[in-house]
Coordinates of C-alpha atoms and ligand atoms in Angstrom, one line a residue:
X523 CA 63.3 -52.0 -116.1
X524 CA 60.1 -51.1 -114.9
X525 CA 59.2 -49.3 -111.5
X526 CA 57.2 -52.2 -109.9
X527 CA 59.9 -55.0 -111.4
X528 CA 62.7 -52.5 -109.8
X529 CA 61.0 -52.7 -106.6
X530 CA 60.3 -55.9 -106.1
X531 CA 63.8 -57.2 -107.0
X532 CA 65.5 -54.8 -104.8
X533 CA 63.6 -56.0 -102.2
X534 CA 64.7 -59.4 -102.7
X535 CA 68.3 -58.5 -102.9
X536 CA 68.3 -55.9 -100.0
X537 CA 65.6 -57.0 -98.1
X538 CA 62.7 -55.1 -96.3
X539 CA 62.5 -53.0 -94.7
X540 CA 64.0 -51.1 -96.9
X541 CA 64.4 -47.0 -98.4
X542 CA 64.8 -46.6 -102.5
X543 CA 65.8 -43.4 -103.3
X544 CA 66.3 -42.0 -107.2
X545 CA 69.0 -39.9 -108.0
X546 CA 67.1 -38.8 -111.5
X547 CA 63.7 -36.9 -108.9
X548 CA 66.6 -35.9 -106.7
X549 CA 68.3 -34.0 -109.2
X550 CA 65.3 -32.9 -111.5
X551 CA 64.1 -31.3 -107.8
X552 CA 67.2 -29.4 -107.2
X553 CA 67.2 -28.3 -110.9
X554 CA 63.7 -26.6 -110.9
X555 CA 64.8 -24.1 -107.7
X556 CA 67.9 -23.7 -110.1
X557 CA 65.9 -22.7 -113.6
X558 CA 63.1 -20.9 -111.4
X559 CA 66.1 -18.8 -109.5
X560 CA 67.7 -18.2 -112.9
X561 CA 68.8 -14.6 -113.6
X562 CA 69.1 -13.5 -110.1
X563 CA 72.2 -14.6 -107.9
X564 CA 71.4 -16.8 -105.2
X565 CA 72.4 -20.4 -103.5
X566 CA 70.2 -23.0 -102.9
X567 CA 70.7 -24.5 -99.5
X568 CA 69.7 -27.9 -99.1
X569 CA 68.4 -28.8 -95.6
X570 CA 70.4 -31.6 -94.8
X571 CA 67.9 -32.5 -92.0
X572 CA 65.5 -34.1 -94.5
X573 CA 67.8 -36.9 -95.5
X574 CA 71.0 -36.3 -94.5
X575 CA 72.7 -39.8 -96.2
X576 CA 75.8 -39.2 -97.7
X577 CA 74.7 -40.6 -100.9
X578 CA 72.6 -37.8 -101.6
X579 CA 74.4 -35.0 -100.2
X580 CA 77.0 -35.9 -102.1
X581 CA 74.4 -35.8 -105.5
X582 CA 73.4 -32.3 -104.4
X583 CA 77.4 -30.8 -103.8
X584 CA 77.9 -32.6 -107.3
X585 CA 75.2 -30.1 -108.7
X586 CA 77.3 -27.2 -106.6
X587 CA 74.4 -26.9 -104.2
X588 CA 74.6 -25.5 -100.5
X589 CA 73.5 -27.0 -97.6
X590 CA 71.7 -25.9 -93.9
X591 CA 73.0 -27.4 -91.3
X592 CA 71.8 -27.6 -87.6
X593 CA 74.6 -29.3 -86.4
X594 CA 77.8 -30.5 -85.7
X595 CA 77.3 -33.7 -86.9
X596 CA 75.4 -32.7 -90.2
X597 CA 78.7 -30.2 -90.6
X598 CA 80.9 -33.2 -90.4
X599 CA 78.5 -35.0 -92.9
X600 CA 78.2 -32.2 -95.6
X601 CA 82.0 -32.2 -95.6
X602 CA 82.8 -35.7 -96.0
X603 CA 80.3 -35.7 -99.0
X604 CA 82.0 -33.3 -100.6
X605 CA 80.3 -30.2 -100.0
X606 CA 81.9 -26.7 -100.1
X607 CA 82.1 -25.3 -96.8
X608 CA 82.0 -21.7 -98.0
X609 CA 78.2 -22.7 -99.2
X610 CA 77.2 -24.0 -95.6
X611 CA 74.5 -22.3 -93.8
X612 CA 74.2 -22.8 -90.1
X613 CA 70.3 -22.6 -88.4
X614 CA 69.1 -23.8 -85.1
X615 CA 68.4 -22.2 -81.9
X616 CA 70.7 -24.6 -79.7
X617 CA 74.4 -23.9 -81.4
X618 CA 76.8 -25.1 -78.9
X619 CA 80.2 -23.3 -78.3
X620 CA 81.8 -26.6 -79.6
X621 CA 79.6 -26.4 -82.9
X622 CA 80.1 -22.9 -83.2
X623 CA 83.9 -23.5 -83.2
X624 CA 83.7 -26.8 -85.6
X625 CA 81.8 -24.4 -87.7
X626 CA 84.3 -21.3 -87.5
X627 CA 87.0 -23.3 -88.7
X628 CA 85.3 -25.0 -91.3
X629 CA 85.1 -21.4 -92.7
X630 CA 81.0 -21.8 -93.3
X631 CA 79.3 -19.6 -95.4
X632 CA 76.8 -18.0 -92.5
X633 CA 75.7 -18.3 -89.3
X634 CA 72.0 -17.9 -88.9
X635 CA 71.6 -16.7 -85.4
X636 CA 68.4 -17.1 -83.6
X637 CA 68.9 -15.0 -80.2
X638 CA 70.4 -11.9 -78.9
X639 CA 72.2 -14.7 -76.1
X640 CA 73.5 -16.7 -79.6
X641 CA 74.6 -13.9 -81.0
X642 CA 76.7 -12.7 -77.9
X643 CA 78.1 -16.2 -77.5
X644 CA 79.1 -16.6 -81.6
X645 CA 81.1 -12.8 -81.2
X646 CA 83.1 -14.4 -78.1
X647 CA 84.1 -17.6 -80.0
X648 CA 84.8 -15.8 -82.9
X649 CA 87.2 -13.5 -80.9
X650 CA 88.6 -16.6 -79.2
X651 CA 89.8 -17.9 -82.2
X652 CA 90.5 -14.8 -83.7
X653 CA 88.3 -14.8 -86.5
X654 CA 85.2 -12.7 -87.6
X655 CA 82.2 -14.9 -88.0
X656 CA 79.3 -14.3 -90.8
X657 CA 75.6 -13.8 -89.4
X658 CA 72.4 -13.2 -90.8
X659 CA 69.7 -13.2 -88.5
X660 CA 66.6 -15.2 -88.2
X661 CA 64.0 -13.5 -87.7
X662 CA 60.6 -14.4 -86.7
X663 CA 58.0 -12.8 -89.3
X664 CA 54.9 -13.7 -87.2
X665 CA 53.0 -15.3 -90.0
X666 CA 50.7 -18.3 -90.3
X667 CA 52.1 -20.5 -92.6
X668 CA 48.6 -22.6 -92.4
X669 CA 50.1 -26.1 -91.9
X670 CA 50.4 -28.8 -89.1
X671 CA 51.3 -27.4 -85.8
X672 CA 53.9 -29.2 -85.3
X673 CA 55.8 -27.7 -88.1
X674 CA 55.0 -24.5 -88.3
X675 CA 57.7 -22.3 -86.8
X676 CA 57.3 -18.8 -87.8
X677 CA 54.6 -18.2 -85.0
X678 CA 55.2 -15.6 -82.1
X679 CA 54.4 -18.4 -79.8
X680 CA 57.4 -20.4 -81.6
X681 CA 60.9 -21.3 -80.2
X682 CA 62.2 -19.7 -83.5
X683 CA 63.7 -16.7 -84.6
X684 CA 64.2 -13.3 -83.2
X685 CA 61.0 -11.3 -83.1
X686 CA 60.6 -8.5 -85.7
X687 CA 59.6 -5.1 -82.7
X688 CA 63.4 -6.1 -81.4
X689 CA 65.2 -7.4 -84.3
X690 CA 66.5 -4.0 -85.3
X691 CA 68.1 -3.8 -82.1
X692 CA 70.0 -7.0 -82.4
X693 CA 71.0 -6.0 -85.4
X694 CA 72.6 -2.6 -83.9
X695 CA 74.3 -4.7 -81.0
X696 CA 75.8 -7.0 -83.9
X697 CA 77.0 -4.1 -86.0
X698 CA 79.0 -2.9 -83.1
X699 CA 80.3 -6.2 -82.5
X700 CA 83.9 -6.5 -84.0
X701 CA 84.2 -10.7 -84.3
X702 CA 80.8 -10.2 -86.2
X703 CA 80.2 -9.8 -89.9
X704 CA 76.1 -8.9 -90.4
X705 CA 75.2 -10.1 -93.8
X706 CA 71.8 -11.2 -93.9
X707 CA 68.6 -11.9 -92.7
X708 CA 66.4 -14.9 -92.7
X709 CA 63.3 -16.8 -91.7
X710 CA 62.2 -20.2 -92.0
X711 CA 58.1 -20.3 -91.3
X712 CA 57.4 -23.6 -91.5
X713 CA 57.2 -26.9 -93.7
X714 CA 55.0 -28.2 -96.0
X715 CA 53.7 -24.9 -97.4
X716 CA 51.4 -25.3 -100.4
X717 CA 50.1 -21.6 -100.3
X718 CA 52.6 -18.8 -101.5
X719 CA 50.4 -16.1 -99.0
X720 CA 52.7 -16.8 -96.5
X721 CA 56.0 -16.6 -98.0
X722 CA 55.0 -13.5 -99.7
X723 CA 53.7 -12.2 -96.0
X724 CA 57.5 -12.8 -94.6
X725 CA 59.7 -11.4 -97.6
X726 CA 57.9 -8.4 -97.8
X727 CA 58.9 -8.0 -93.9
X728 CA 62.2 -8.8 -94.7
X729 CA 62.9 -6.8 -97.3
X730 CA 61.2 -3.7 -95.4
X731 CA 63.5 -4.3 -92.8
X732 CA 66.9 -4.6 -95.2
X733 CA 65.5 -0.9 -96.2
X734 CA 65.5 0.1 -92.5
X735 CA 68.9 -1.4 -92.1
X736 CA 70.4 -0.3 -95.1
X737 CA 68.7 3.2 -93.5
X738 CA 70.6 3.2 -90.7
X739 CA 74.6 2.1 -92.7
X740 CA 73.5 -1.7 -91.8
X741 CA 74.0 -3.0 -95.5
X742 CA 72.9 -7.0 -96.1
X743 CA 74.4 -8.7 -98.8
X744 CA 71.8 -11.6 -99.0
X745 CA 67.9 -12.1 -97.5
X746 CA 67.5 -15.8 -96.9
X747 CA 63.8 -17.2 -97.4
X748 CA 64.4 -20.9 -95.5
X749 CA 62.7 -23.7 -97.0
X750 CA 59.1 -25.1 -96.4
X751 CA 58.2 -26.1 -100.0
X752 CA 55.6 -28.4 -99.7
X753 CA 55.1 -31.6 -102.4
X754 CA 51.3 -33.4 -102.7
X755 CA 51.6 -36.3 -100.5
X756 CA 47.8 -37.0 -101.7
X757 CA 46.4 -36.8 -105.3
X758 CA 44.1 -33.8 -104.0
X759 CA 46.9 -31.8 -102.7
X760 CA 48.7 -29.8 -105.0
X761 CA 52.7 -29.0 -104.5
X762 CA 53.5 -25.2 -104.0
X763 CA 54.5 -23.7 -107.8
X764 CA 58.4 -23.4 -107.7
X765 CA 58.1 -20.9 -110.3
X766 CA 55.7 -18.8 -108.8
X767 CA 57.4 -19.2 -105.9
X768 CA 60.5 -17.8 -107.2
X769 CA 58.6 -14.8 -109.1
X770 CA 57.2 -14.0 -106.1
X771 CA 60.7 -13.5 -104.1
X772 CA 62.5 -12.0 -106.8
X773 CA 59.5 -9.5 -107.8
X774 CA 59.7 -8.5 -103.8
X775 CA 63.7 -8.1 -104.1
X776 CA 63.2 -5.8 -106.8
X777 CA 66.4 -4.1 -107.5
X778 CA 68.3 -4.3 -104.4
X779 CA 71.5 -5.9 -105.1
X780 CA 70.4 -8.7 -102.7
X781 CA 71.8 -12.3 -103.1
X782 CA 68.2 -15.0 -102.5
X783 CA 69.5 -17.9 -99.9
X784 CA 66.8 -20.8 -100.4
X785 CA 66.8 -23.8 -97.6
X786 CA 64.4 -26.3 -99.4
X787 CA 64.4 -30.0 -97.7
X788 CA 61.2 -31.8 -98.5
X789 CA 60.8 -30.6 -102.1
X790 CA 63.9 -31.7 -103.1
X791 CA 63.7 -35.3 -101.6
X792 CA 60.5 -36.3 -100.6
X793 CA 58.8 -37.4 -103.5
X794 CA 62.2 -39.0 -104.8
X795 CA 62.2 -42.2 -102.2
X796 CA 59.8 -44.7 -101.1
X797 CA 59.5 -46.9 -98.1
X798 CA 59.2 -50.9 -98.9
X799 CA 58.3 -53.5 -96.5
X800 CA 56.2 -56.7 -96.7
X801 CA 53.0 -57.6 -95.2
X802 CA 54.0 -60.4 -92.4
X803 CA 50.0 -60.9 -91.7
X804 CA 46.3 -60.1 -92.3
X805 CA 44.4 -60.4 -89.4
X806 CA 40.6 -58.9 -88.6
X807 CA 38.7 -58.5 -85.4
X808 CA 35.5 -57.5 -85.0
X809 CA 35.4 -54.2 -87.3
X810 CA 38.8 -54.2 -88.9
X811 CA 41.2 -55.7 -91.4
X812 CA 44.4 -55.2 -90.0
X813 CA 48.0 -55.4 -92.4
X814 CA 50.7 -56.1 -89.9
X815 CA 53.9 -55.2 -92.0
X816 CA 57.6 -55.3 -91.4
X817 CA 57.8 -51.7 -91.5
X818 CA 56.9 -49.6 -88.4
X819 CA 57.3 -46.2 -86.7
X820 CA 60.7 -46.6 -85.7
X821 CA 61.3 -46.6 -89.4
X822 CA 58.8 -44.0 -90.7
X823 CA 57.4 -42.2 -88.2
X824 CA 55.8 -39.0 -89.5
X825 CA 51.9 -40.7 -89.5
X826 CA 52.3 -40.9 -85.4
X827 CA 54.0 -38.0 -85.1
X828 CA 52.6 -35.7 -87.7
X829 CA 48.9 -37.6 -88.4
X830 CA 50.9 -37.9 -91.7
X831 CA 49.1 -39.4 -95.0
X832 CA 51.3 -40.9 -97.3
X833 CA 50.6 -43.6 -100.1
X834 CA 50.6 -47.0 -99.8
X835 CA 50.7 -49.0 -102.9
X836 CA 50.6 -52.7 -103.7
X837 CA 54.0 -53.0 -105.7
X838 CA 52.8 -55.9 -108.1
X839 CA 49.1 -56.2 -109.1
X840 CA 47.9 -59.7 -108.3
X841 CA 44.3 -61.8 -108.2
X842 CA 43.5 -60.9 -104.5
X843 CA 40.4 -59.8 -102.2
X844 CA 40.3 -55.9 -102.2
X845 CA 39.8 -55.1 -98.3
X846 CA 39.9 -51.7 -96.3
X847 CA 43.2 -52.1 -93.9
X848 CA 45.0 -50.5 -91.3
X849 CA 48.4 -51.0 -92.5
X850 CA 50.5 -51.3 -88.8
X851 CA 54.0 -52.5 -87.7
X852 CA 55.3 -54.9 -84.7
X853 CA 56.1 -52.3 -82.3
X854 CA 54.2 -52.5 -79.3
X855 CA 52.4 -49.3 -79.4
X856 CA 48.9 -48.5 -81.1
X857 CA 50.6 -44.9 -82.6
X858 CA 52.5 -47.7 -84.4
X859 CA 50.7 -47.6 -87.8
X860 CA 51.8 -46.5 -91.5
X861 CA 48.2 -45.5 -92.7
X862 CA 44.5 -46.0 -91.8
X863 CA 41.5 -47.7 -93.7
X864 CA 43.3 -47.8 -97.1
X865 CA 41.9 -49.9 -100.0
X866 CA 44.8 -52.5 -100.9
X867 CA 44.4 -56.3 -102.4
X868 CA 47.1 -58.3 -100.8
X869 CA 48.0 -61.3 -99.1
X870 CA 50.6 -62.4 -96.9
X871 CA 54.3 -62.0 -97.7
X872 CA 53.2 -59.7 -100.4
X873 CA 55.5 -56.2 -101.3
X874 CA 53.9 -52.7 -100.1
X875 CA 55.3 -49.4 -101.2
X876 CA 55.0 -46.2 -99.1
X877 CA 54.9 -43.0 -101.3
X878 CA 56.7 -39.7 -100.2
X879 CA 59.4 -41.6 -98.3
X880 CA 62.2 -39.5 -98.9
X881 CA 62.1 -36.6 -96.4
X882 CA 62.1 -36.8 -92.9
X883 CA 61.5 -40.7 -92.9
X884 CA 65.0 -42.6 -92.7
X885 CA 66.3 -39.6 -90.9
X886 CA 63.6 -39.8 -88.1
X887 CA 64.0 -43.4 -87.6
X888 CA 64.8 -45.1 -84.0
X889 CA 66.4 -48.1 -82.4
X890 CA 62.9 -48.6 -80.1
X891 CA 62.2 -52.1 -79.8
X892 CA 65.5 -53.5 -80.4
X893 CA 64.7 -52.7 -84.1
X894 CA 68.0 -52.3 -86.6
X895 CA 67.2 -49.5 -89.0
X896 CA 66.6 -50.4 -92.3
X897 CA 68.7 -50.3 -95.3
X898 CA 68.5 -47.5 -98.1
X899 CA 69.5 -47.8 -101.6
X900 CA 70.1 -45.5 -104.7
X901 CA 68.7 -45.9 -108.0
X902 CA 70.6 -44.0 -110.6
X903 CA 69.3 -45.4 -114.1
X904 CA 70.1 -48.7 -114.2
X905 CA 72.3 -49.5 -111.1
X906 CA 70.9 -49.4 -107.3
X907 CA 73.9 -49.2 -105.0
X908 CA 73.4 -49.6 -101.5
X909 CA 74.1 -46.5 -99.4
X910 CA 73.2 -47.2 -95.7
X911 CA 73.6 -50.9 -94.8
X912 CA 71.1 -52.4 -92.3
X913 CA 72.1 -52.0 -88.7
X914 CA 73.3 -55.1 -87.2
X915 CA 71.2 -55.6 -84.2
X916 CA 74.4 -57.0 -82.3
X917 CA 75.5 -53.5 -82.7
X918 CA 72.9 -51.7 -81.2
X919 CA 73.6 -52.9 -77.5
X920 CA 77.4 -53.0 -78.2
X921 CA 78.2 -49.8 -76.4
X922 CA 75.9 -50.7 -73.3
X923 CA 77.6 -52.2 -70.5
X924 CA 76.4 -54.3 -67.5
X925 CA 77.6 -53.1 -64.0
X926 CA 80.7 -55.0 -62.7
Ligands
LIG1549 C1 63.7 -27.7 -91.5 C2 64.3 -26.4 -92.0 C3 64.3 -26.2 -93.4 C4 63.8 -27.2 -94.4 O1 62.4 -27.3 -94.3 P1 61.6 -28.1 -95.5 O2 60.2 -28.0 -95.1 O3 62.1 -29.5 -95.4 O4 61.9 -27.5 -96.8 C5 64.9 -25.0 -93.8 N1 65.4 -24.1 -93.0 C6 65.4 -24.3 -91.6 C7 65.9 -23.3 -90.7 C8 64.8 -25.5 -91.1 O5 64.7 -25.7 -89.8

């Protein structure tokens, strides 16, 4: 079958809007952190906050990967897809005593803790329930990883991570801590990283600080480097080099007997899913051609949020006027576009396909507007299974009550 006969027939069967994922890019993603990694031990920790369906966690645990988690509720999805609790990763600065506990007794691999408060807190519930909790601490390298505000997290002026002139100290206080087990450190600096300057910037901090620690009878067992691995969303951009990327953490680890933690998200699902939806109408005023789609932001909403480029593709080639559009959805909100003055040859009721869909897309979609999220569907060779149905729009008011 080809790609564009795939498409359009899945669209008739499931409808638009509608997510297509492939399990073959999924799994061909994973492997290249696997084969780049290779020789040195480490677990790859997929960050279930790119696309948390169960489908493809359960893809990834079949592969024996880890996941990062950053919350309760991606806990309880890792577990029901199969995935080995002892490979669990726990980041976020907001850990709750209740996910804390979830997490405790799921028996989780490490707790990446994110304040001296969190750390305090994780050593009392640990005690509570009489068990000794694994930490690594994140820790905030203070670099630029030179992408979108928005995502860039490794920054003094950043929510994340504890910062490096008081980090040693934390780690003293969590030493002396009984219900606490120190056994890493980490960072996470940002997403969509296609430069490896910045990742080399934070291991080389880390790793002088695991010689400090290990100076001082603190000895880490693993240096986690987070994820951030950006993919080309356009043809100019270039994805960062996995390989490289790999020499350069293992060629900074040298021969400390240090396990590498990786927490890749986008790389390892975004170029493997696409968004589909259908034009409902052209229409033009004065200086524009305008696509109104069945797609909007509450499905995909990384153009408003992020100023996001991502492909858009007519699915079948067909006789048609070539125009310059603003490809936009029905919501009632001018943020509410997919992409901006793009050359496409359509008409009405024609198929669309938005590239890069697979990471932070379904995951970030909302109910506004009364809008049912759409359905997503796996492709694994030559069988597409649906794995998240369409919402029912009864549903969506069903736990809103009117007053008596
Ligand atoms: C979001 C996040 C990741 C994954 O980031 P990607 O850019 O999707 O690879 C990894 N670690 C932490 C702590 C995160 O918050």
């Amino acid at each position: 079958m080809s790609d564009q006969k795939t498409l359009t027939s899945l669209a008739e069967e499931f409808g638009t809007p509608l997510y297509v994922y492939n399990r073959k890019a999924i799994e061909q993603a994973w492997q290249e952190f696997a084969q780049a990694l290779e020789g040195h031990r480490h677990l790859i920790c997929y960050a279930v906050k790119a696309n948390s369906n169960l489908a493809i966690l359960n893809i990834l645990a079949r592969l024996g990967s880890g996941f990062d988690i950053v919350s309760e509720g991606e806990l309880k999805r890792v577990l029901a897809a199969g995935g080995e609790p002892g490979k669990i990763v726990f980041s976020g600065v907001g850990k709750s005593t209740r996910e804390m506990a979830a997490a405790l007794e799921a028996g989780i691999r490490c707790f990446n803790v994110e304040s001296d408060s969190e750390l305090e807190r994780l050593a009392e519930v640990a005690a509570a329930h009489g068990v000794v909790a694994p930490v690594s601490l994140r820790i905030n390298p203070d670099v630029d990883a030179m992408t979108h505000p928005y995502i860039s997290t490794g920054l003094k002026e950043n929510k994340f991570g504890i910062g490096m002139a008081h980090a040693m100290d934390t780690y003293r206080r969590g030493a002396s801590l009984a219900s606490l087990n120190i056994k890493g450190i980490d960072c996470h600096i940002g997403s969509q990283l296609t430069n490896l300057e910045p990742y080399a910037d934070a291991i080389a901090l880390l790793i002088d600080m695991v010689d400090r620690l290990d100076g001082e009878g603190i000895h880490l067992s693993h240096v986690d480097i987070g994820g951030g691995q950006g993919i080309a969303y356009t043809s100019e951009e270039s994805h960062l080099n996995i390989a490289s990327w790999a020499d350069c953490v293992v060629q900074a680890i040298g021969d400390r007997d240090l396990e590498i933690l990786v927490e890749p998200g986008r790389y390892i699902v975004g170029q493997a899913g696409v968004l589909l939806t259908r034009v409902e109408y052209l229409k033009s005023n004065e200086d524009r051609h305008f696509a109104v789609v069945d797609a909007a932001m509450n499905d995909l909403i990384r153009p408003a949020l992020y100023s996001a480029w991502q492909g858009i593709e007519e699915v079948e080639t067909l006789e048609r006027e070539s125009k310059i559009y603003d490809v936009v959805g029905p919501i009632c909100e001018s943020a509410d576009f997919l992409g901006k003055q793009r050359e496409l040859a359509i008409a009405q009721n024609d198929l669309l396909c938005v590239r890069s869909s697979g990471a932070y897309a379904s995951v970030m979609s909302s109910n506004y507007n009364t809008r049912a999220r759409a359905a997503e569907v796996m492709v694994s060779g030559d069988d597409a299974t649906l794995v998240r149905a369409r919402e029912d729009i009864d549903a969506l008011f069903a736990n809103e009550f009117m007053l008596p």
